[in-house]
């Protein structure tokens, strides 16, 4: 509704595309939920589903039914194609909610449904999940590099960053799962900040094209400082929220398989390439045109929002311990449950 009512010129197309993608995946998930309800003797309690003795065939079918719903939401490659269209048409607030909150629902689904209810199938198909995650990290990172629209660039970078989340879940280690959850939270702050920063520029110039800007730092110095921090966090700079989760997942992946970890680490290179190149073309250098010359710096409302996100990004990057402490017991319990089912 947010996209369809307040979106851009192709808002109806984008809203329908989003709706249809989500609907197709969710219908398969609904079938899986009904099957689990019948198998558990009429219970929708997750605790009951965790104890179900499901056959390997049933687990595999249910795994892919859940996968259909959660992969679209994350979104994983190759069902990620709705995301750039939807972000481009969505208003700034819609993009922030979509990137910061809704994409996390898919990853949360893997964590609460696929892994504990279907541990055998999760182990069996982990190679596929890891492969798709690496494609998202590497290939989609390269796609982001050639974008001319700022929103499309950040949308593709979201797909690449969320690839770390699914990768972390399916290496089955404390470090990997904890890193993936930290990455979910960090990406919520960083991607929302990136989209809101683009919204600040769009409100003034009514263009998202990188070519329509240049030298913004000359007319909006305060805003440019915030934008630089968020771009650095998007690259995964140490000391920012974007670094912590990605680094934990890369370490866990290297421990599991050196080549998987090496492929994942390329995201830090690609992330720096597309983020910093965009920053250079939009913010640095001489004033690009009359539109940029007439820009005004942040108003108090915009400053408050940017400062709040900046504090969150820096706090989580410098001191992530409160986040990891809270999740440690749950992560250990989940991995113990998956390991026990493998032994059985």
mmCIF file of C-alpha atoms in Angstrom:
data_model
loop_
_atom_site.group_PDB
_atom_site.id
_atom_site.type_symbol
_atom_site.label_atom_id
_atom_site.label_comp_id
_atom_site.label_asym_id
_atom_site.label_seq_id
_atom_site.Cartn_x
_atom_site.Cartn_y
_atom_site.Cartn_z
ATOM 1 C CA UNK A 1 0.000 0.000 0.000
ATOM 2 C CA UNK A 2 2.841 2.412 0.827
ATOM 3 C CA UNK A 3 4.393 1.737 -2.606
ATOM 4 C CA UNK A 4 1.081 1.708 -4.517
ATOM 5 C CA UNK A 5 -0.203 4.976 -3.028
ATOM 6 C CA UNK A 6 2.898 7.125 -2.466
ATOM 7 C CA UNK A 7 5.397 5.529 -4.883
ATOM 8 C CA UNK A 8 6.977 6.711 -8.138
ATOM 9 C CA UNK A 9 5.683 6.650 -11.753
ATOM 10 C CA UNK A 10 5.625 2.810 -12.008
ATOM 11 C CA UNK A 11 4.294 2.310 -8.489
ATOM 12 C CA UNK A 12 1.433 -0.046 -9.430
ATOM 13 C CA UNK A 13 3.768 -2.329 -11.416
ATOM 14 C CA UNK A 14 6.260 -2.446 -8.517
ATOM 15 C CA UNK A 15 3.555 -3.036 -5.886
ATOM 16 C CA UNK A 16 2.018 -5.897 -7.900
ATOM 17 C CA UNK A 17 5.420 -7.466 -8.573
ATOM 18 C CA UNK A 18 6.216 -7.393 -4.856
ATOM 19 C CA UNK A 19 2.784 -8.784 -3.983
ATOM 20 C CA UNK A 20 2.957 -11.651 -6.497
ATOM 21 C CA UNK A 21 6.496 -12.726 -5.556
ATOM 22 C CA UNK A 22 5.599 -12.741 -1.864
ATOM 23 C CA UNK A 23 2.255 -14.470 -2.451
ATOM 24 C CA UNK A 24 3.741 -17.352 -4.459
ATOM 25 C CA UNK A 25 6.314 -18.118 -1.791
ATOM 26 C CA UNK A 26 3.871 -17.667 1.078
ATOM 27 C CA UNK A 27 1.297 -20.088 -0.382
ATOM 28 C CA UNK A 28 3.880 -22.894 -0.327
ATOM 29 C CA UNK A 29 4.759 -21.962 3.238
ATOM 30 C CA UNK A 30 1.066 -22.128 4.164
ATOM 31 C CA UNK A 31 0.889 -25.685 2.812
ATOM 32 C CA UNK A 32 3.939 -26.584 4.919
ATOM 33 C CA UNK A 33 2.363 -25.055 8.048
ATOM 34 C CA UNK A 34 -0.878 -27.009 7.531
ATOM 35 C CA UNK A 35 1.097 -30.253 7.070
ATOM 36 C CA UNK A 36 3.033 -29.636 10.299
ATOM 37 C CA UNK A 37 -0.257 -28.841 12.084
ATOM 38 C CA UNK A 38 -1.694 -32.238 11.078
ATOM 39 C CA UNK A 39 1.510 -34.099 11.970
ATOM 40 C CA UNK A 40 1.669 -32.539 15.444
ATOM 41 C CA UNK A 41 -1.894 -33.555 16.329
ATOM 42 C CA UNK A 42 -3.443 -30.135 15.821
ATOM 43 C CA UNK A 43 -0.836 -27.828 17.343
ATOM 44 C CA UNK A 44 0.606 -24.595 15.966
ATOM 45 C CA UNK A 45 3.152 -24.340 18.809
ATOM 46 C CA UNK A 46 6.706 -24.155 17.476
ATOM 47 C CA UNK A 47 7.967 -26.096 20.504
ATOM 48 C CA UNK A 48 5.816 -29.062 19.426
ATOM 49 C CA UNK A 49 7.041 -28.840 15.843
ATOM 50 C CA UNK A 50 10.682 -28.926 16.981
ATOM 51 C CA UNK A 51 10.110 -32.443 18.373
ATOM 52 C CA UNK A 52 8.351 -33.941 15.325
ATOM 53 C CA UNK A 53 10.019 -37.135 13.952
ATOM 54 C CA UNK A 54 9.741 -36.236 10.254
ATOM 55 C CA UNK A 55 11.044 -38.528 7.487
ATOM 56 C CA UNK A 56 13.901 -37.253 5.299
ATOM 57 C CA UNK A 57 11.547 -36.902 2.292
ATOM 58 C CA UNK A 58 9.045 -34.875 4.307
ATOM 59 C CA UNK A 59 11.846 -32.691 5.688
ATOM 60 C CA UNK A 60 13.202 -31.979 2.204
ATOM 61 C CA UNK A 61 9.766 -31.050 0.802
ATOM 62 C CA UNK A 62 9.012 -28.845 3.802
ATOM 63 C CA UNK A 63 12.481 -27.268 3.589
ATOM 64 C CA UNK A 64 11.873 -26.129 0.020
ATOM 65 C CA UNK A 65 8.342 -24.967 0.827
ATOM 66 C CA UNK A 66 9.753 -22.735 3.562
ATOM 67 C CA UNK A 67 12.683 -21.809 1.311
ATOM 68 C CA UNK A 68 10.251 -20.468 -1.321
ATOM 69 C CA UNK A 69 8.785 -18.011 1.187
ATOM 70 C CA UNK A 70 11.949 -16.994 3.023
ATOM 71 C CA UNK A 71 14.265 -16.772 -0.033
ATOM 72 C CA UNK A 72 11.903 -14.274 -1.693
ATOM 73 C CA UNK A 73 11.805 -12.171 1.464
ATOM 74 C CA UNK A 74 15.589 -12.107 2.125
ATOM 75 C CA UNK A 75 15.824 -11.861 -1.007
ATOM 76 C CA UNK A 76 18.229 -14.553 -2.203
ATOM 77 C CA UNK A 77 19.528 -14.878 -5.734
ATOM 78 C CA UNK A 78 17.790 -15.673 -8.163
ATOM 79 C CA UNK A 79 14.449 -14.510 -6.644
ATOM 80 C CA UNK A 80 15.843 -11.069 -5.822
ATOM 81 C CA UNK A 81 14.670 -9.325 -9.005
ATOM 82 C CA UNK A 82 11.635 -7.685 -7.352
ATOM 83 C CA UNK A 83 13.814 -5.709 -4.925
ATOM 84 C CA UNK A 84 15.445 -3.085 -7.213
ATOM 85 C CA UNK A 85 12.123 -2.285 -8.958
ATOM 86 C CA UNK A 86 10.287 -1.983 -5.657
ATOM 87 C CA UNK A 87 12.970 0.211 -4.034
ATOM 88 C CA UNK A 88 13.156 2.548 -7.012
ATOM 89 C CA UNK A 89 9.388 3.135 -6.940
ATOM 90 C CA UNK A 90 8.941 3.145 -3.149
ATOM 91 C CA UNK A 91 8.923 6.463 -1.258
ATOM 92 C CA UNK A 92 11.871 7.029 1.081
ATOM 93 C CA UNK A 93 9.980 5.822 4.159
ATOM 94 C CA UNK A 94 8.829 2.701 2.292
ATOM 95 C CA UNK A 95 12.406 1.879 1.268
ATOM 96 C CA UNK A 96 13.679 2.330 4.819
ATOM 97 C CA UNK A 97 10.993 0.030 6.282
ATOM 98 C CA UNK A 98 11.473 -2.524 3.506
ATOM 99 C CA UNK A 99 15.273 -2.715 3.812
ATOM 100 C CA UNK A 100 15.596 -2.299 7.575
ATOM 101 C CA UNK A 101 12.747 -4.535 8.754
ATOM 102 C CA UNK A 102 11.025 -6.613 6.080
ATOM 103 C CA UNK A 103 14.112 -8.260 4.554
ATOM 104 C CA UNK A 104 14.978 -9.542 8.039
ATOM 105 C CA UNK A 105 11.737 -11.541 8.195
ATOM 106 C CA UNK A 106 13.055 -14.010 5.623
ATOM 107 C CA UNK A 107 16.308 -14.543 7.504
ATOM 108 C CA UNK A 108 14.402 -14.858 10.786
ATOM 109 C CA UNK A 109 12.224 -17.526 9.125
ATOM 110 C CA UNK A 110 15.279 -19.670 8.338
ATOM 111 C CA UNK A 111 16.405 -19.252 11.946
ATOM 112 C CA UNK A 112 13.095 -20.102 13.636
ATOM 113 C CA UNK A 113 11.509 -22.548 11.154
ATOM 114 C CA UNK A 114 13.912 -24.197 8.699
ATOM 115 C CA UNK A 115 16.864 -24.896 11.013
ATOM 116 C CA UNK A 116 15.115 -26.180 14.178
ATOM 117 C CA UNK A 117 12.065 -27.909 12.586
ATOM 118 C CA UNK A 118 13.974 -29.434 9.656
ATOM 119 C CA UNK A 119 17.533 -29.957 10.952
ATOM 120 C CA UNK A 120 18.354 -32.955 8.716
ATOM 121 C CA UNK A 121 17.194 -31.240 5.526
ATOM 122 C CA UNK A 122 19.005 -28.054 6.593
ATOM 123 C CA UNK A 123 22.257 -30.033 6.918
ATOM 124 C CA UNK A 124 21.654 -31.889 3.655
ATOM 125 C CA UNK A 125 20.909 -28.761 1.609
ATOM 126 C CA UNK A 126 23.414 -26.466 3.336
ATOM 127 C CA UNK A 127 25.693 -26.645 0.263
ATOM 128 C CA UNK A 128 22.910 -25.151 -1.883
ATOM 129 C CA UNK A 129 22.237 -22.357 0.602
ATOM 130 C CA UNK A 130 25.955 -21.558 0.815
ATOM 131 C CA UNK A 131 26.277 -21.552 -2.996
ATOM 132 C CA UNK A 132 23.289 -19.202 -3.442
ATOM 133 C CA UNK A 133 24.602 -16.949 -0.664
ATOM 134 C CA UNK A 134 28.001 -16.686 -2.372
ATOM 135 C CA UNK A 135 26.359 -15.848 -5.712
ATOM 136 C CA UNK A 136 24.469 -13.057 -3.920
ATOM 137 C CA UNK A 137 27.656 -11.776 -2.304
ATOM 138 C CA UNK A 138 29.873 -11.895 -5.413
ATOM 139 C CA UNK A 139 27.644 -11.573 -8.496
ATOM 140 C CA UNK A 140 25.127 -9.087 -7.068
ATOM 141 C CA UNK A 141 28.035 -7.027 -5.726
ATOM 142 C CA UNK A 142 29.318 -6.740 -9.302
ATOM 143 C CA UNK A 143 25.817 -5.824 -10.539
ATOM 144 C CA UNK A 144 25.666 -3.024 -7.937
ATOM 145 C CA UNK A 145 28.868 -1.563 -9.349
ATOM 146 C CA UNK A 146 27.329 -0.662 -12.722
ATOM 147 C CA UNK A 147 24.142 0.997 -11.433
ATOM 148 C CA UNK A 148 23.473 4.630 -12.354
ATOM 149 C CA UNK A 149 20.510 5.038 -9.979
ATOM 150 C CA UNK A 150 21.522 5.503 -6.328
ATOM 151 C CA UNK A 151 18.526 3.601 -4.980
ATOM 152 C CA UNK A 152 19.147 0.652 -7.294
ATOM 153 C CA UNK A 153 22.779 0.560 -6.196
ATOM 154 C CA UNK A 154 21.827 0.419 -2.510
ATOM 155 C CA UNK A 155 19.078 -2.136 -3.250
ATOM 156 C CA UNK A 156 21.574 -4.493 -4.922
ATOM 157 C CA UNK A 157 24.033 -3.921 -2.091
ATOM 158 C CA UNK A 158 21.258 -5.052 0.305
ATOM 159 C CA UNK A 159 21.024 -8.372 -1.553
ATOM 160 C CA UNK A 160 24.797 -8.802 -1.255
ATOM 161 C CA UNK A 161 24.832 -7.958 2.475
ATOM 162 C CA UNK A 162 21.897 -10.264 3.224
ATOM 163 C CA UNK A 163 23.870 -13.049 1.489
ATOM 164 C CA UNK A 164 26.134 -12.955 4.557
ATOM 165 C CA UNK A 165 23.153 -13.681 6.793
ATOM 166 C CA UNK A 166 22.108 -16.883 5.010
ATOM 167 C CA UNK A 167 25.771 -17.913 4.665
ATOM 168 C CA UNK A 168 26.299 -17.501 8.420
ATOM 169 C CA UNK A 169 23.250 -19.613 9.285
ATOM 170 C CA UNK A 170 24.267 -22.563 7.134
ATOM 171 C CA UNK A 171 27.900 -22.961 8.209
ATOM 172 C CA UNK A 172 26.442 -24.265 11.520
ATOM 173 C CA UNK A 173 28.836 -22.641 13.980
ATOM 174 C CA UNK A 174 28.269 -20.350 16.981
ATOM 175 C CA UNK A 175 30.379 -17.657 15.346
ATOM 176 C CA UNK A 176 28.560 -17.909 12.010
ATOM 177 C CA UNK A 177 25.001 -17.799 13.382
ATOM 178 C CA UNK A 178 25.835 -15.020 15.867
ATOM 179 C CA UNK A 179 27.551 -13.061 13.093
ATOM 180 C CA UNK A 180 24.537 -13.498 10.819
ATOM 181 C CA UNK A 181 22.164 -12.161 13.490
ATOM 182 C CA UNK A 182 24.484 -9.203 14.184
ATOM 183 C CA UNK A 183 24.586 -8.569 10.420
ATOM 184 C CA UNK A 184 20.767 -8.546 10.295
ATOM 185 C CA UNK A 185 20.613 -5.821 12.965
ATOM 186 C CA UNK A 186 23.532 -3.843 11.505
ATOM 187 C CA UNK A 187 22.099 -3.978 7.986
ATOM 188 C CA UNK A 188 18.837 -2.634 9.401
ATOM 189 C CA UNK A 189 20.609 0.495 10.627
ATOM 190 C CA UNK A 190 22.967 0.960 7.682
ATOM 191 C CA UNK A 191 20.570 0.315 4.792
ATOM 192 C CA UNK A 192 17.854 2.486 6.369
ATOM 193 C CA UNK A 193 20.428 5.266 6.767
ATOM 194 C CA UNK A 194 21.555 4.901 3.125
ATOM 195 C CA UNK A 195 17.984 5.110 1.805
ATOM 196 C CA UNK A 196 17.134 8.066 4.037
ATOM 197 C CA UNK A 197 20.288 9.854 2.829
ATOM 198 C CA UNK A 198 19.183 9.327 -0.782
ATOM 199 C CA UNK A 199 15.740 10.613 0.258
ATOM 200 C CA UNK A 200 17.292 13.833 1.586
ATOM 201 C CA UNK A 201 18.856 14.481 -1.836
ATOM 202 C CA UNK A 202 15.737 13.392 -3.749
ATOM 203 C CA UNK A 203 13.536 15.807 -1.770
ATOM 204 C CA UNK A 204 15.701 18.684 -2.992
ATOM 205 C CA UNK A 205 16.637 17.708 -6.564
ATOM 206 C CA UNK A 206 13.948 15.096 -7.481
ATOM 207 C CA UNK A 207 16.495 12.821 -9.122
ATOM 208 C CA UNK A 208 18.211 9.629 -8.016
ATOM 209 C CA UNK A 209 20.627 9.514 -10.960
ATOM 210 C CA UNK A 210 24.273 9.694 -9.881
ATOM 211 C CA UNK A 211 25.087 11.775 -12.991
ATOM 212 C CA UNK A 212 22.760 14.593 -11.818
ATOM 213 C CA UNK A 213 24.955 15.314 -8.792
ATOM 214 C CA UNK A 214 28.583 16.165 -8.037
ATOM 215 C CA UNK A 215 30.238 18.299 -5.382
ATOM 216 C CA UNK A 216 27.377 18.016 -2.860
ATOM 217 C CA UNK A 217 29.941 18.396 -0.048
ATOM 218 C CA UNK A 218 30.405 22.048 -1.064
ATOM 219 C CA UNK A 219 26.771 22.959 -0.361
ATOM 220 C CA UNK A 220 25.771 20.333 2.257
ATOM 221 C CA UNK A 221 28.859 19.730 4.454
ATOM 222 C CA UNK A 222 26.969 18.402 7.531
ATOM 223 C CA UNK A 223 24.905 16.009 5.455
ATOM 224 C CA UNK A 224 27.978 14.834 3.518
ATOM 225 C CA UNK A 225 29.719 13.925 6.790
ATOM 226 C CA UNK A 226 26.793 11.687 7.772
ATOM 227 C CA UNK A 227 26.631 10.218 4.268
ATOM 228 C CA UNK A 228 30.355 9.353 4.415
ATOM 229 C CA UNK A 229 29.884 7.502 7.713
ATOM 230 C CA UNK A 230 26.980 5.460 6.305
ATOM 231 C CA UNK A 231 28.877 4.696 3.091
ATOM 232 C CA UNK A 232 31.860 3.503 5.149
ATOM 233 C CA UNK A 233 29.542 1.300 7.219
ATOM 234 C CA UNK A 234 28.110 -0.094 3.970
ATOM 235 C CA UNK A 235 31.691 -0.977 2.935
ATOM 236 C CA UNK A 236 32.289 -2.797 6.224
ATOM 237 C CA UNK A 237 34.792 -0.359 7.736
ATOM 238 C CA UNK A 238 36.077 -1.528 11.175
ATOM 239 C CA UNK A 239 34.474 0.539 13.932
ATOM 240 C CA UNK A 240 31.098 0.661 12.175
ATOM 241 C CA UNK A 241 28.123 -1.699 12.473
ATOM 242 C CA UNK A 242 28.664 -3.002 8.928
ATOM 243 C CA UNK A 243 31.984 -4.615 9.870
ATOM 244 C CA UNK A 244 31.144 -6.748 12.908
ATOM 245 C CA UNK A 245 28.637 -9.239 11.488
ATOM 246 C CA UNK A 246 30.382 -9.624 8.140
ATOM 247 C CA UNK A 247 33.737 -10.271 9.811
ATOM 248 C CA UNK A 248 32.249 -12.895 12.150
ATOM 249 C CA UNK A 249 30.593 -14.688 9.215
ATOM 250 C CA UNK A 250 33.795 -14.573 7.129
ATOM 251 C CA UNK A 251 35.805 -16.045 10.039
ATOM 252 C CA UNK A 252 33.217 -18.796 10.533
ATOM 253 C CA UNK A 253 33.179 -19.538 6.780
ATOM 254 C CA UNK A 254 36.995 -19.737 6.648
ATOM 255 C CA UNK A 255 36.973 -22.212 9.558
ATOM 256 C CA UNK A 256 34.380 -24.299 7.708
ATOM 257 C CA UNK A 257 35.941 -24.057 4.235
ATOM 258 C CA UNK A 258 38.786 -21.736 3.257
ATOM 259 C CA UNK A 259 37.533 -21.173 -0.311
ATOM 260 C CA UNK A 260 33.990 -20.344 0.815
ATOM 261 C CA UNK A 261 35.448 -17.823 3.273
ATOM 262 C CA UNK A 262 37.698 -16.329 0.582
ATOM 263 C CA UNK A 263 34.756 -15.910 -1.815
ATOM 264 C CA UNK A 264 32.702 -14.253 0.932
ATOM 265 C CA UNK A 265 35.552 -11.871 1.744
ATOM 266 C CA UNK A 266 35.430 -10.445 -1.802
ATOM 267 C CA UNK A 267 32.248 -8.644 -0.683
ATOM 268 C CA UNK A 268 34.403 -6.255 1.322
ATOM 269 C CA UNK A 269 36.287 -5.342 -1.867
ATOM 270 C CA UNK A 270 33.170 -4.997 -4.050
ATOM 271 C CA UNK A 271 31.341 -3.143 -1.270
ATOM 272 C CA UNK A 272 34.135 -0.602 -1.054
ATOM 273 C CA UNK A 273 34.235 -0.287 -4.861
ATOM 274 C CA UNK A 274 30.570 0.525 -5.495
ATOM 275 C CA UNK A 275 29.975 2.509 -2.270
ATOM 276 C CA UNK A 276 33.043 4.734 -2.511
ATOM 277 C CA UNK A 277 32.676 5.238 -6.261
ATOM 278 C CA UNK A 278 29.116 6.435 -5.718
ATOM 279 C CA UNK A 279 30.263 8.745 -2.896
ATOM 280 C CA UNK A 280 33.025 10.191 -5.079
ATOM 281 C CA UNK A 281 30.688 10.941 -7.988
ATOM 282 C CA UNK A 282 27.830 12.371 -5.895
ATOM 283 C CA UNK A 283 29.591 14.242 -3.080
ATOM 284 C CA UNK A 284 33.194 15.089 -4.016
ATOM 285 C CA UNK A 285 34.770 17.426 -6.588
ATOM 286 C CA UNK A 286 33.521 20.792 -7.831
ATOM 287 C CA UNK A 287 29.797 21.655 -7.795
ATOM 288 C CA UNK A 288 28.269 19.623 -10.637
ATOM 289 C CA UNK A 289 25.372 21.855 -11.749
ATOM 290 C CA UNK A 290 22.884 24.571 -10.696
ATOM 291 C CA UNK A 291 20.712 22.061 -8.816
ATOM 292 C CA UNK A 292 23.638 21.159 -6.549
ATOM 293 C CA UNK A 293 24.607 24.833 -6.201
ATOM 294 C CA UNK A 294 21.161 25.617 -4.788
ATOM 295 C CA UNK A 295 21.086 22.821 -2.195
ATOM 296 C CA UNK A 296 20.487 23.640 1.470
ATOM 297 C CA UNK A 297 22.005 21.628 4.313
ATOM 298 C CA UNK A 298 20.061 19.436 6.747
ATOM 299 C CA UNK A 299 17.109 20.917 8.611
ATOM 300 C CA UNK A 300 16.731 20.047 12.341
ATOM 301 C CA UNK A 301 14.363 17.113 11.682
ATOM 302 C CA UNK A 302 16.707 15.543 9.125
ATOM 303 C CA UNK A 303 19.716 16.180 11.372
ATOM 304 C CA UNK A 304 18.028 14.395 14.295
ATOM 305 C CA UNK A 305 17.243 11.307 12.175
ATOM 306 C CA UNK A 306 20.744 11.155 10.666
ATOM 307 C CA UNK A 307 22.425 11.680 14.062
ATOM 308 C CA UNK A 308 20.309 8.919 15.679
ATOM 309 C CA UNK A 309 21.299 6.418 12.980
ATOM 310 C CA UNK A 310 24.941 7.546 13.113
ATOM 311 C CA UNK A 311 25.045 6.885 16.886
ATOM 312 C CA UNK A 312 23.516 3.422 16.376
ATOM 313 C CA UNK A 313 25.976 2.557 13.581
ATOM 314 C CA UNK A 314 29.004 3.663 15.620
ATOM 315 C CA UNK A 315 27.858 2.135 18.924
ATOM 316 C CA UNK A 316 27.224 -1.249 17.341
ATOM 317 C CA UNK A 317 30.548 -1.113 15.506
ATOM 318 C CA UNK A 318 32.622 -0.168 18.557
ATOM 319 C CA UNK A 319 30.778 -2.187 21.236
ATOM 320 C CA UNK A 320 28.716 -5.108 19.840
ATOM 321 C CA UNK A 321 28.975 -7.116 23.103
ATOM 322 C CA UNK A 322 25.433 -6.306 24.382
ATOM 323 C CA UNK A 323 24.002 -7.773 21.162
ATOM 324 C CA UNK A 324 26.138 -10.927 21.124
ATOM 325 C CA UNK A 325 25.637 -11.598 24.867
ATOM 326 C CA UNK A 326 21.860 -11.630 24.488
ATOM 327 C CA UNK A 327 21.914 -14.133 21.614
ATOM 328 C CA UNK A 328 24.680 -16.515 22.802
ATOM 329 C CA UNK A 329 22.457 -18.920 24.779
ATOM 330 C CA UNK A 330 19.790 -19.131 22.032
ATOM 331 C CA UNK A 331 22.383 -19.744 19.308
ATOM 332 C CA UNK A 332 24.095 -22.488 21.325
ATOM 333 C CA UNK A 333 20.716 -24.118 22.025
ATOM 334 C CA UNK A 334 19.740 -24.039 18.334
ATOM 335 C CA UNK A 335 23.032 -25.563 17.174
ATOM 336 C CA UNK A 336 22.824 -28.238 19.884
ATOM 337 C CA UNK A 337 19.345 -29.158 18.630
ATOM 338 C CA UNK A 338 20.573 -29.401 15.002
ATOM 339 C CA UNK A 339 23.629 -31.462 16.038
ATOM 340 C CA UNK A 340 21.547 -33.896 18.165
ATOM 341 C CA UNK A 341 19.171 -34.547 15.266
ATOM 342 C CA UNK A 342 22.171 -35.304 13.038
ATOM 343 C CA UNK A 343 23.429 -37.901 15.559
ATOM 344 C CA UNK A 344 19.991 -39.501 15.783
#
